[in-house]
Short mmCIF file of C-alpha atoms and ligand atoms in Angstrom, two decimals:
data_model
loop_
_atom_site.label_atom_id
_atom_site.label_comp_id
_atom_site.label_asym_id
_atom_site.label_seq_id
_atom_site.Cartn_x
_atom_site.Cartn_y
_atom_site.Cartn_z
CA MET A 1 28.89 -6.08 -2.86
CA ALA A 2 31.07 -3.61 -4.78
CA GLY A 3 34.77 -4.42 -4.40
CA ASP A 4 35.71 -1.72 -1.94
CA ASN A 5 32.27 -1.42 -0.25
CA GLN A 6 32.14 2.25 -1.29
CA PHE A 7 28.98 3.71 -2.76
CA ASP A 8 27.57 7.10 -3.60
CA LEU A 9 24.60 6.27 -1.41
CA VAL A 10 24.03 3.74 1.38
CA ILE A 11 20.41 3.23 2.45
CA LEU A 12 19.54 1.43 5.69
CA GLY A 13 16.07 -0.11 5.35
CA GLY A 14 14.29 -1.26 2.19
CA GLY A 15 10.68 -0.20 2.88
CA SER A 16 8.69 2.42 0.93
CA GLY A 17 11.02 5.28 1.90
CA GLY A 18 14.28 3.38 1.44
CA TYR A 19 13.54 1.67 -1.86
CA ALA A 20 11.96 4.75 -3.45
CA CYS A 21 15.17 6.64 -2.62
CA ALA A 22 17.28 3.79 -4.03
CA PHE A 23 15.33 3.67 -7.30
CA ARG A 24 15.49 7.43 -7.91
CA ALA A 25 19.17 7.65 -6.91
CA ALA A 26 20.08 4.80 -9.27
CA ASP A 27 18.18 6.52 -12.09
CA LEU A 28 20.15 9.66 -11.37
CA GLY A 29 23.40 7.75 -11.88
CA MET A 30 24.44 7.04 -8.29
CA SER A 31 25.90 3.74 -7.11
CA VAL A 32 23.51 2.56 -4.38
CA ALA A 33 23.68 -0.04 -1.59
CA LEU A 34 20.29 -0.97 -0.07
CA ILE A 35 20.62 -2.79 3.25
CA GLU A 36 17.55 -4.73 4.41
CA LYS A 37 17.24 -7.25 7.24
CA ALA A 38 13.97 -8.79 6.02
CA GLU A 39 12.31 -8.19 2.64
CA VAL A 40 12.42 -5.28 0.25
CA GLY A 41 9.00 -3.64 0.35
CA GLY A 42 8.96 -3.33 4.15
CA THR A 43 5.79 -2.78 6.16
CA CYS A 44 3.65 -1.49 3.30
CA LEU A 45 4.06 -4.53 1.07
CA HIS A 46 4.41 -7.29 3.65
CA ARG A 47 2.57 -6.14 6.81
CA GLY A 48 0.60 -3.02 5.89
CA CYS A 49 -1.11 -1.37 2.93
CA ILE A 50 -1.23 -4.26 0.48
CA PRO A 51 -2.22 -7.24 2.67
CA THR A 52 -4.85 -5.18 4.54
CA LYS A 53 -6.40 -3.99 1.30
CA ALA A 54 -6.48 -7.58 -0.01
CA LEU A 55 -8.36 -8.63 3.14
CA LEU A 56 -10.71 -5.66 2.78
CA HIS A 57 -11.44 -6.69 -0.79
CA ALA A 58 -12.19 -10.25 0.32
CA GLY A 59 -14.53 -8.69 2.91
CA GLU A 60 -16.24 -6.68 0.18
CA VAL A 61 -16.78 -9.85 -1.86
CA ALA A 62 -18.28 -11.52 1.24
CA ASP A 63 -20.64 -8.57 1.80
CA ASN A 64 -21.61 -8.52 -1.88
CA THR A 65 -22.37 -12.23 -1.77
CA ARG A 66 -24.53 -11.87 1.35
CA GLU A 67 -26.36 -8.92 -0.18
CA ALA A 68 -26.56 -10.30 -3.73
CA ALA A 69 -30.34 -10.79 -3.55
CA GLN A 70 -30.77 -6.98 -3.25
CA PHE A 71 -29.49 -6.76 -6.81
CA GLY A 72 -31.53 -9.70 -8.05
CA VAL A 73 -28.60 -12.07 -8.08
CA ALA A 74 -29.07 -15.52 -6.54
CA ALA A 75 -26.05 -16.40 -4.40
CA THR A 76 -25.50 -18.11 -1.10
CA PHE A 77 -22.86 -17.03 1.36
CA ASN A 78 -21.27 -20.16 2.75
CA GLY A 79 -18.63 -18.60 4.95
CA ILE A 80 -14.99 -17.56 4.84
CA ASP A 81 -12.24 -20.04 3.97
CA MET A 82 -9.39 -18.25 5.75
CA ALA A 83 -6.71 -20.45 4.19
CA ALA A 84 -7.95 -19.47 0.73
CA VAL A 85 -8.26 -15.79 1.71
CA ASN A 86 -4.66 -15.85 2.96
CA SER A 87 -3.47 -17.57 -0.16
CA TYR A 88 -5.14 -14.86 -2.32
CA LYS A 89 -3.63 -12.12 -0.12
CA ASP A 90 -0.18 -13.72 -0.09
CA GLY A 91 -0.38 -14.22 -3.86
CA VAL A 92 -0.91 -10.49 -4.37
CA VAL A 93 1.97 -9.65 -2.02
CA GLY A 94 4.20 -12.31 -3.63
CA GLN A 95 3.70 -10.98 -7.15
CA LEU A 96 4.41 -7.39 -6.11
CA TYR A 97 7.45 -8.57 -4.12
CA LYS A 98 8.82 -10.34 -7.18
CA GLY A 99 8.27 -7.20 -9.22
CA LEU A 100 10.13 -5.06 -6.68
CA GLN A 101 13.06 -7.47 -6.54
CA GLY A 102 13.19 -7.29 -10.34
CA ILE A 103 13.36 -3.49 -10.24
CA VAL A 104 16.19 -3.61 -7.66
CA LYS A 105 18.17 -5.84 -10.04
CA ALA A 106 17.29 -3.92 -13.18
CA ARG A 107 18.48 -0.64 -11.66
CA LYS A 108 21.73 -2.30 -10.58
CA ILE A 109 21.21 -1.55 -6.91
CA GLU A 110 23.48 -3.52 -4.58
CA PHE A 111 21.00 -5.30 -2.30
CA ILE A 112 22.64 -6.37 0.95
CA ALA A 113 20.60 -8.80 3.07
CA GLY A 114 21.43 -8.25 6.73
CA GLU A 115 20.83 -6.15 9.82
CA GLY A 116 22.79 -2.92 9.61
CA ARG A 117 23.98 -0.44 12.21
CA LEU A 118 25.25 3.09 11.70
CA VAL A 119 28.85 3.17 12.97
CA SER A 120 29.83 6.63 11.75
CA ALA A 121 28.34 9.44 9.72
CA ASN A 122 29.10 7.70 6.44
CA THR A 123 29.39 4.02 7.37
CA VAL A 124 26.95 1.21 8.07
CA ALA A 125 28.21 -2.08 9.50
CA VAL A 126 26.42 -5.16 8.18
CA ASN A 127 27.33 -8.85 8.20
CA GLY A 128 30.70 -8.02 9.82
CA GLN A 129 31.71 -5.59 7.06
CA ASN A 130 31.66 -1.82 6.74
CA VAL A 131 29.75 -0.26 3.86
CA THR A 132 30.59 3.37 3.19
CA GLY A 133 28.65 6.02 1.31
CA LYS A 134 29.22 9.62 0.32
CA ASN A 135 25.72 9.98 1.74
CA VAL A 136 23.67 7.74 4.04
CA VAL A 137 19.88 7.49 4.28
CA LEU A 138 18.25 6.09 7.42
CA ALA A 139 14.96 4.38 6.53
CA THR A 140 14.38 1.78 9.25
CA GLY A 141 10.64 2.48 9.52
CA SER A 142 8.31 1.65 12.37
CA VAL A 143 6.70 -1.20 14.31
CA PRO A 144 3.39 -1.52 16.20
CA LYS A 145 3.29 0.27 19.57
CA SER A 146 1.57 -0.88 22.72
CA LEU A 147 0.54 0.90 25.92
CA PRO A 148 2.60 0.88 29.12
CA GLY A 149 2.11 -2.47 30.86
CA LEU A 150 0.08 -3.96 27.98
CA GLU A 151 1.86 -7.04 26.69
CA ILE A 152 1.20 -8.15 23.12
CA ASP A 153 1.42 -11.95 23.34
CA GLY A 154 0.71 -12.56 19.66
CA ASN A 155 -2.11 -14.95 20.52
CA ARG A 156 -4.98 -13.31 22.39
CA VAL A 157 -3.55 -9.80 22.52
CA ILE A 158 -2.22 -9.12 19.05
CA SER A 159 -0.80 -6.41 16.79
CA SER A 160 -1.63 -5.78 13.12
CA ASP A 161 1.36 -7.99 12.20
CA HIS A 162 -0.35 -10.98 13.90
CA ALA A 163 -3.83 -10.02 12.67
CA LEU A 164 -2.62 -10.29 9.07
CA LYS A 165 -1.48 -13.84 9.68
CA LEU A 166 -4.57 -15.21 11.49
CA ASP A 167 -5.58 -18.54 10.02
CA TYR A 168 -9.12 -18.35 11.42
CA VAL A 169 -11.93 -15.82 11.68
CA PRO A 170 -12.36 -14.82 15.34
CA ALA A 171 -15.95 -15.11 16.56
CA SER A 172 -15.46 -11.87 18.48
CA ALA A 173 -12.76 -9.21 18.66
CA ILE A 174 -11.97 -6.09 20.63
CA ILE A 175 -10.05 -3.43 18.73
CA LEU A 176 -8.11 -1.04 20.88
CA GLY A 177 -7.85 2.20 18.90
CA GLY A 178 -10.33 3.69 16.42
CA GLY A 179 -7.77 5.20 14.04
CA VAL A 180 -7.12 4.11 10.46
CA ILE A 181 -5.69 0.65 11.21
CA GLY A 182 -8.29 -0.12 13.89
CA CYS A 183 -11.21 0.88 11.65
CA GLU A 184 -9.85 -1.10 8.68
CA PHE A 185 -9.58 -4.29 10.74
CA ALA A 186 -13.02 -3.65 12.30
CA SER A 187 -14.42 -3.44 8.79
CA VAL A 188 -12.69 -6.61 7.53
CA TRP A 189 -13.59 -8.73 10.52
CA LYS A 190 -17.22 -7.59 10.51
CA SER A 191 -17.43 -8.53 6.83
CA PHE A 192 -15.99 -11.94 7.72
CA GLY A 193 -18.64 -12.42 10.45
CA THR A 194 -16.80 -11.36 13.62
CA ASP A 195 -18.62 -9.56 16.45
CA VAL A 196 -16.44 -6.40 16.72
CA THR A 197 -16.13 -3.75 19.46
CA ILE A 198 -13.78 -0.79 19.07
CA ILE A 199 -12.50 1.03 22.16
CA GLU A 200 -11.35 4.59 21.44
CA GLY A 201 -10.39 7.06 24.17
CA LEU A 202 -11.07 10.15 22.03
CA PRO A 203 -14.67 11.18 21.32
CA HIS A 204 -14.70 9.91 17.71
CA LEU A 205 -13.54 7.19 15.34
CA VAL A 206 -10.83 8.35 12.89
CA PRO A 207 -10.34 11.31 15.25
CA LEU A 208 -7.91 13.16 12.98
CA GLU A 209 -10.55 13.50 10.26
CA ASP A 210 -13.18 16.24 9.91
CA GLU A 211 -15.83 15.61 12.58
CA ASN A 212 -18.48 15.19 9.89
CA SER A 213 -16.52 12.27 8.39
CA SER A 214 -16.12 10.65 11.81
CA LYS A 215 -19.85 10.92 12.47
CA LEU A 216 -20.77 9.49 9.07
CA LEU A 217 -18.38 6.56 9.60
CA GLU A 218 -19.78 5.97 13.09
CA ARG A 219 -23.32 5.92 11.67
CA ALA A 220 -22.31 3.50 8.91
CA PHE A 221 -20.47 1.23 11.36
CA ARG A 222 -23.46 1.27 13.73
CA ARG A 223 -25.70 0.17 10.85
CA ARG A 224 -23.25 -2.62 10.08
CA GLY A 225 -23.40 -3.77 13.70
CA ILE A 226 -19.83 -2.74 14.53
CA LYS A 227 -19.91 -1.64 18.18
CA TYR A 228 -17.73 1.10 19.61
CA GLU A 229 -17.02 2.69 22.95
CA LEU A 230 -15.87 6.28 22.44
CA GLY A 231 -14.51 8.95 24.76
CA ASN A 232 -13.37 6.60 27.50
CA PHE A 233 -9.90 5.19 27.80
CA PHE A 234 -9.05 1.53 28.00
CA SER A 235 -7.92 0.65 31.51
CA GLY A 236 -6.69 -2.96 31.28
CA VAL A 237 -7.12 -6.45 29.90
CA GLU A 238 -7.23 -9.86 31.56
CA TYR A 239 -7.36 -13.36 30.19
CA THR A 240 -10.59 -15.31 30.49
CA GLU A 241 -10.95 -19.05 29.97
CA ASN A 242 -11.12 -18.74 26.19
CA GLY A 243 -10.31 -15.15 25.42
CA VAL A 244 -9.89 -11.71 26.95
CA ARG A 245 -11.85 -9.19 28.96
CA ALA A 246 -11.02 -5.50 28.43
CA SER A 247 -11.97 -2.84 30.96
CA ILE A 248 -12.81 0.74 30.08
CA ALA A 249 -12.45 3.79 32.33
CA ASN A 250 -16.25 4.21 32.47
CA GLY A 251 -16.49 0.89 34.33
CA LYS A 252 -17.73 -1.17 31.34
CA THR A 253 -16.06 -4.42 30.31
CA VAL A 254 -16.01 -6.12 26.92
CA GLU A 255 -15.23 -9.80 26.36
CA ALA A 256 -13.97 -11.33 23.14
CA ASP A 257 -11.79 -14.08 21.67
CA LEU A 258 -8.93 -11.65 21.16
CA MET A 259 -7.90 -8.02 21.31
CA LEU A 260 -6.09 -6.19 18.51
CA VAL A 261 -3.89 -3.37 19.79
CA ALA A 262 -4.01 -0.59 17.18
CA VAL A 263 -2.76 2.40 19.15
CA GLY A 264 -0.17 3.59 16.65
CA ARG A 265 3.33 2.79 15.48
CA GLY A 266 6.69 3.77 16.89
CA PRO A 267 10.01 4.37 15.08
CA VAL A 268 12.70 1.68 14.75
CA SER A 269 15.84 3.44 15.96
CA ALA A 270 16.92 1.91 19.29
CA GLY A 271 20.38 0.38 19.26
CA LEU A 272 21.11 1.32 15.66
CA GLY A 273 23.91 3.77 16.46
CA TYR A 274 22.07 6.90 15.36
CA GLU A 275 22.56 8.89 18.55
CA GLU A 276 26.18 7.75 18.89
CA ALA A 277 26.86 9.08 15.38
CA GLY A 278 25.50 12.45 16.51
CA VAL A 279 22.08 12.28 14.84
CA ALA A 280 19.60 14.47 16.77
CA MET A 281 16.54 12.49 17.89
CA ASP A 282 13.19 13.25 19.47
CA ARG A 283 11.42 10.43 21.36
CA GLY A 284 12.94 7.84 19.06
CA TYR A 285 12.20 9.73 15.84
CA VAL A 286 15.05 11.18 13.79
CA LYS A 287 14.80 14.96 13.50
CA VAL A 288 15.08 16.31 9.96
CA ASP A 289 14.75 19.58 8.06
CA GLN A 290 12.57 20.22 4.99
CA TYR A 291 14.98 18.23 2.79
CA CYS A 292 15.02 15.28 5.24
CA ARG A 293 18.59 16.18 6.31
CA THR A 294 19.47 15.09 9.83
CA SER A 295 21.72 17.08 12.15
CA VAL A 296 24.74 15.21 10.72
CA PRO A 297 25.94 16.43 7.29
CA GLY A 298 25.50 13.74 4.64
CA VAL A 299 23.00 11.73 6.70
CA TYR A 300 19.33 11.86 5.71
CA ALA A 301 16.25 10.11 7.14
CA VAL A 302 12.88 9.29 5.54
CA GLY A 303 9.58 7.49 6.11
CA ASP A 304 8.03 6.38 9.39
CA LEU A 305 11.35 6.96 11.15
CA ILE A 306 10.79 10.72 10.99
CA PRO A 307 7.84 12.54 12.57
CA THR A 308 5.85 13.14 9.37
CA LEU A 309 2.61 11.40 8.27
CA GLN A 310 3.06 7.62 8.52
CA LEU A 311 1.95 6.79 4.99
CA ALA A 312 3.63 4.80 2.24
CA HIS A 313 3.18 7.58 -0.33
CA VAL A 314 4.82 10.04 2.08
CA GLY A 315 7.77 7.62 2.35
CA PHE A 316 7.99 7.42 -1.47
CA ALA A 317 7.93 11.21 -1.76
CA GLU A 318 10.60 11.67 0.93
CA GLY A 319 12.84 9.02 -0.64
CA ILE A 320 12.60 10.69 -4.05
CA LEU A 321 13.17 14.14 -2.50
CA VAL A 322 16.38 12.96 -0.83
CA ALA A 323 17.78 11.35 -3.99
CA GLU A 324 17.07 14.50 -5.99
CA HIS A 325 18.50 16.75 -3.30
CA ILE A 326 21.72 14.76 -3.19
CA ALA A 327 21.90 14.86 -7.00
CA GLY A 328 21.68 18.67 -6.84
CA LEU A 329 18.32 18.89 -8.65
CA ASN A 330 17.04 21.45 -6.16
CA PRO A 331 13.67 19.74 -5.52
CA ALA A 332 10.85 21.59 -3.79
CA PRO A 333 10.23 20.48 -0.18
CA ILE A 334 7.13 18.32 0.36
CA ASP A 335 3.91 20.15 1.19
CA TYR A 336 2.54 17.78 3.83
CA ASP A 337 -0.83 19.57 3.85
CA GLY A 338 -1.20 18.44 0.25
CA VAL A 339 -0.96 14.71 1.00
CA PRO A 340 -4.13 12.62 0.51
CA ARG A 341 -5.36 10.36 3.34
CA VAL A 342 -7.62 7.34 2.96
CA THR A 343 -9.13 4.84 5.40
CA TYR A 344 -10.15 1.85 3.27
CA SER A 345 -12.99 0.60 5.44
CA HIS A 346 -16.54 -0.08 4.21
CA PRO A 347 -17.45 2.76 3.77
CA GLU A 348 -14.20 4.53 2.90
CA VAL A 349 -13.08 7.82 4.42
CA ALA A 350 -10.90 10.02 2.20
CA SER A 351 -9.63 13.52 2.77
CA MET A 352 -7.41 16.36 1.63
CA GLY A 353 -6.28 19.52 3.31
CA LEU A 354 -7.82 21.23 6.32
CA THR A 355 -10.83 20.09 8.33
CA GLU A 356 -13.56 22.68 8.90
CA ALA A 357 -12.30 23.21 12.47
CA GLN A 358 -8.69 23.68 11.32
CA ALA A 359 -9.76 26.08 8.56
CA LYS A 360 -11.77 28.17 11.05
CA THR A 361 -8.85 28.29 13.47
CA LYS A 362 -6.54 29.38 10.68
CA TYR A 363 -8.77 31.85 8.80
CA GLY A 364 -11.52 32.77 11.32
CA ASP A 365 -15.10 31.48 11.55
CA THR A 366 -16.61 33.94 9.09
CA ALA A 367 -13.91 33.44 6.45
CA VAL A 368 -14.80 29.79 5.91
CA LYS A 369 -17.78 28.27 4.16
CA THR A 370 -18.69 24.61 3.63
CA PHE A 371 -20.97 22.50 1.49
CA ASN A 372 -21.95 18.88 2.06
CA TYR A 373 -23.09 17.02 -1.04
CA ASP A 374 -25.09 13.98 -0.01
CA LEU A 375 -24.36 10.84 -2.05
CA ALA A 376 -28.11 10.16 -1.95
CA GLY A 377 -28.30 12.50 -4.96
CA ASN A 378 -25.53 10.73 -6.89
CA GLY A 379 -26.74 8.13 -9.38
CA LYS A 380 -23.70 5.85 -9.28
CA SER A 381 -23.68 5.80 -5.47
CA LYS A 382 -27.38 4.85 -5.53
CA ILE A 383 -26.59 2.04 -7.99
CA LEU A 384 -23.84 0.81 -5.64
CA LYS A 385 -26.19 1.26 -2.66
CA THR A 386 -23.64 3.31 -0.78
CA SER A 387 -24.33 6.43 1.23
CA GLY A 388 -22.15 9.24 2.54
CA GLN A 389 -21.12 12.76 1.63
CA VAL A 390 -18.54 14.89 -0.15
CA LYS A 391 -17.89 17.87 2.11
CA VAL A 392 -15.96 20.83 0.74
CA VAL A 393 -14.37 23.49 2.94
CA GLN A 394 -13.79 26.77 1.09
CA GLN A 395 -12.26 30.08 2.00
CA VAL A 396 -15.04 32.62 1.40
CA ASP A 397 -14.47 33.99 -2.14
CA GLY A 398 -11.28 31.93 -2.24
CA PRO A 399 -9.88 28.49 -2.95
CA VAL A 400 -10.87 25.08 -1.65
CA LEU A 401 -9.16 24.48 1.71
CA GLY A 402 -10.25 20.90 2.37
CA ILE A 403 -12.29 18.01 0.96
CA HIS A 404 -13.69 15.26 3.21
CA MET A 405 -15.48 12.26 1.77
CA VAL A 406 -17.23 9.20 3.17
CA GLY A 407 -18.74 6.42 1.08
CA ASP A 408 -17.71 3.25 -0.73
CA ARG A 409 -14.99 3.91 -3.36
CA MET A 410 -14.42 7.50 -2.14
CA GLY A 411 -10.69 6.69 -2.01
CA GLU A 412 -10.74 6.84 -5.82
CA LEU A 413 -12.00 10.45 -5.70
CA VAL A 414 -9.08 11.63 -3.65
CA GLY A 415 -7.02 11.97 -6.84
CA GLU A 416 -9.29 14.74 -8.08
CA ALA A 417 -9.52 16.19 -4.57
CA GLN A 418 -5.76 16.51 -4.41
CA LEU A 419 -5.53 18.30 -7.74
CA ILE A 420 -8.24 20.75 -6.63
CA PHE A 421 -6.53 21.36 -3.28
CA ASN A 422 -2.94 21.52 -4.49
CA TRP A 423 -3.77 23.82 -7.40
CA GLU A 424 -5.71 26.05 -5.02
CA ALA A 425 -8.67 25.79 -7.37
CA LEU A 426 -11.72 27.97 -6.95
CA PRO A 427 -15.06 26.11 -6.83
CA GLN A 428 -16.30 28.06 -9.88
CA GLU A 429 -13.26 26.83 -11.86
CA VAL A 430 -13.95 23.18 -10.97
CA ALA A 431 -17.68 23.72 -11.58
CA GLN A 432 -16.80 24.49 -15.23
CA LEU A 433 -15.25 21.03 -15.66
CA VAL A 434 -17.67 18.43 -17.00
CA HIS A 435 -17.82 15.26 -14.88
CA ALA A 436 -18.79 11.97 -16.54
CA HIS A 437 -22.28 10.67 -15.83
CA PRO A 438 -23.03 8.42 -14.00
CA THR A 439 -19.87 8.36 -11.87
CA GLN A 440 -19.18 9.12 -8.24
CA THR A 441 -16.86 11.93 -9.40
CA GLU A 442 -20.05 13.83 -10.22
CA ALA A 443 -20.51 14.26 -6.47
CA MET A 444 -17.33 16.35 -6.47
CA GLY A 445 -18.57 18.37 -9.45
CA GLU A 446 -21.98 18.87 -7.83
CA ALA A 447 -20.42 20.14 -4.57
CA MET A 448 -18.32 22.63 -6.54
CA MET A 449 -21.33 23.73 -8.60
CA ALA A 450 -23.30 24.34 -5.41
CA LEU A 451 -20.46 26.40 -3.93
CA ALA A 452 -20.23 28.34 -7.20
CA GLY A 453 -23.91 29.26 -6.80
CA LYS A 454 -25.30 26.97 -9.52
CA PRO A 455 -26.40 23.74 -7.83
CA LEU A 456 -27.76 20.95 -10.05
CA HIS A 457 -29.01 17.83 -8.25
CA VAL A 458 -29.34 19.40 -4.81
CA HIS A 459 -32.35 19.47 -2.49
CA ASP A 460 -32.74 22.31 0.00
C1 FAD B 501 -1.72 -2.47 8.95
C2 FAD B 501 -1.14 -1.29 8.20
C3 FAD B 501 -1.81 -0.77 7.11
C4 FAD B 501 -1.29 0.30 6.42
N1 FAD B 501 -1.98 0.79 5.34
C5 FAD B 501 -1.49 1.83 4.66
C6 FAD B 501 -2.17 2.32 3.52
O1 FAD B 501 -3.21 1.79 3.11
N2 FAD B 501 -1.64 3.36 2.85
C7 FAD B 501 -0.48 3.96 3.26
O2 FAD B 501 -0.05 4.92 2.62
N3 FAD B 501 0.20 3.53 4.33
C8 FAD B 501 -0.28 2.47 5.04
N4 FAD B 501 0.42 1.99 6.11
C9 FAD B 501 1.67 2.68 6.51
C10 FAD B 501 2.85 2.27 5.64
O3 FAD B 501 2.97 0.87 5.63
C11 FAD B 501 4.13 2.91 6.18
O4 FAD B 501 3.94 4.30 6.27
C12 FAD B 501 5.34 2.64 5.28
O5 FAD B 501 5.56 1.26 5.14
C13 FAD B 501 6.60 3.29 5.88
O6 FAD B 501 7.69 3.03 5.07
P1 FAD B 501 9.19 3.07 5.67
O7 FAD B 501 10.08 2.79 4.51
O8 FAD B 501 9.40 4.29 6.43
O9 FAD B 501 9.25 1.91 6.74
P2 FAD B 501 9.02 0.35 6.63
O10 FAD B 501 8.09 0.02 5.52
O11 FAD B 501 8.69 -0.09 8.00
O12 FAD B 501 10.43 -0.22 6.19
C14 FAD B 501 11.55 -0.21 7.01
C15 FAD B 501 12.44 -1.36 6.59
O13 FAD B 501 13.66 -1.27 7.30
C16 FAD B 501 14.09 -2.56 7.65
N5 FAD B 501 15.01 -2.44 8.78
C17 FAD B 501 14.73 -1.96 10.02
N6 FAD B 501 15.86 -1.97 10.77
C18 FAD B 501 16.84 -2.45 9.99
C19 FAD B 501 18.23 -2.68 10.19
N7 FAD B 501 18.82 -2.41 11.34
N8 FAD B 501 18.96 -3.19 9.17
C20 FAD B 501 18.36 -3.47 7.98
N9 FAD B 501 17.07 -3.27 7.74
C21 FAD B 501 16.32 -2.76 8.72
C22 FAD B 501 12.79 -3.30 7.98
O14 FAD B 501 12.95 -4.70 7.86
C23 FAD B 501 11.84 -2.73 6.94
O15 FAD B 501 11.79 -3.52 5.77
C24 FAD B 501 -0.06 0.88 6.82
C25 FAD B 501 0.64 0.35 7.90
C26 FAD B 501 0.11 -0.73 8.58
C27 FAD B 501 0.87 -1.30 9.74
#
């Protein structure tokens, strides 16, 4: 720790938001203290994005092995060795963790291991000492939520944290919540051989997505044998001899070895001194303005702790924004509508911008037009044996307002989708750009060509 415990910037929490802020601030010449009670990298690296995607990839390999004969390849699927899967997953996390620790050192950031608490507007107490900053960033993130009266015991009723550490493949699982995390685990477990049932109170899986994407995912999951109960709320769970029995408001019950609670994540702010220091809060979230400034001058907050999209790349962007704002670089506020969203299930769901329903609410029914390009017409998708659609929402005679994609590897197309959306491109402009053949990006090009009035591989 620096001799007098004084820094330009003190950051509480070393997850995506906190460390991104630390890296940018150090590059901009600030002295930075990064206080972290567990491991730098936070949820994303240790309990979120990276380990789930490693499991999903192992699931993809399992599916490919089972289906190898369809491609003329002789292979036998002999099951999942969960110890080996975990060692692969942990290896990926471990290497990235080492890399991050190296960057912390290389940028000369003072890493302080310990649980911190805000004791005044510019001071965090940690390990019995006070660390003071000209500015302070709160970045303590989030943890899995449960429902009132629903106890997560870590054994039969588990959260995503426990699910990532399972050393066996459950024979059957109930997943409470059909959002991103619920659908990703449903996908992994089904690939591993689990009998999966999702319970979702809203009428659709991934209910925040365009309804067309939800329906395509539901169809794909049904074909994969993933069961779901939609539009009826969960009403309780009880232990059975070897597992659990969940009840649904429509009177149905579902039994399984375990139940994963995936009903969202709540901010980590209780008992950390935020309110006492005068920081305005709303249901546990820290309230911020467009530059992530809290109600207390000199105190900022980023990531899952504030009520913006709970995504690692949003945390990165907010961390960078804060560092640049403090450095006086006058950065532009984040356009949250322009943030890409991906559910990495098999098939993937990826989207940008407004859904058709949101666009119609905003611009009026007649001012919005859509086109759905079916991946059945896309050569590369046929080769991969994936199906789905690229749906484009356009303002009539205007720019693209939203892009909604379902299909394996569609997450990789979201890069182009975000350029189209954020540059407010017109379909006829994108239609002029030549897409490589045979790639799945052609599906994007084809959708734009159709909207521009010159469809190529499109059936009526
Ligand atoms: C299963 C799962 C899958 C996900 N997949 C994706 C994905 O594919 N893509 C994506 O973009 N996002 C994904 N997310 C979301 C993503 O992980 C979060 O949005 C991101 O990690 C938030 O970053 P953060 O810095 O705000 O918080 P966190 O990453 O939660 O970091 C907060 C840090 O603060 C530390 N901390 C808390 N209190 C204190 C204290 N008092 N003193 C010191 N340290 C403290 C914690 O130990 C933690 O390291 C996923 C999340 C989950 C759970």
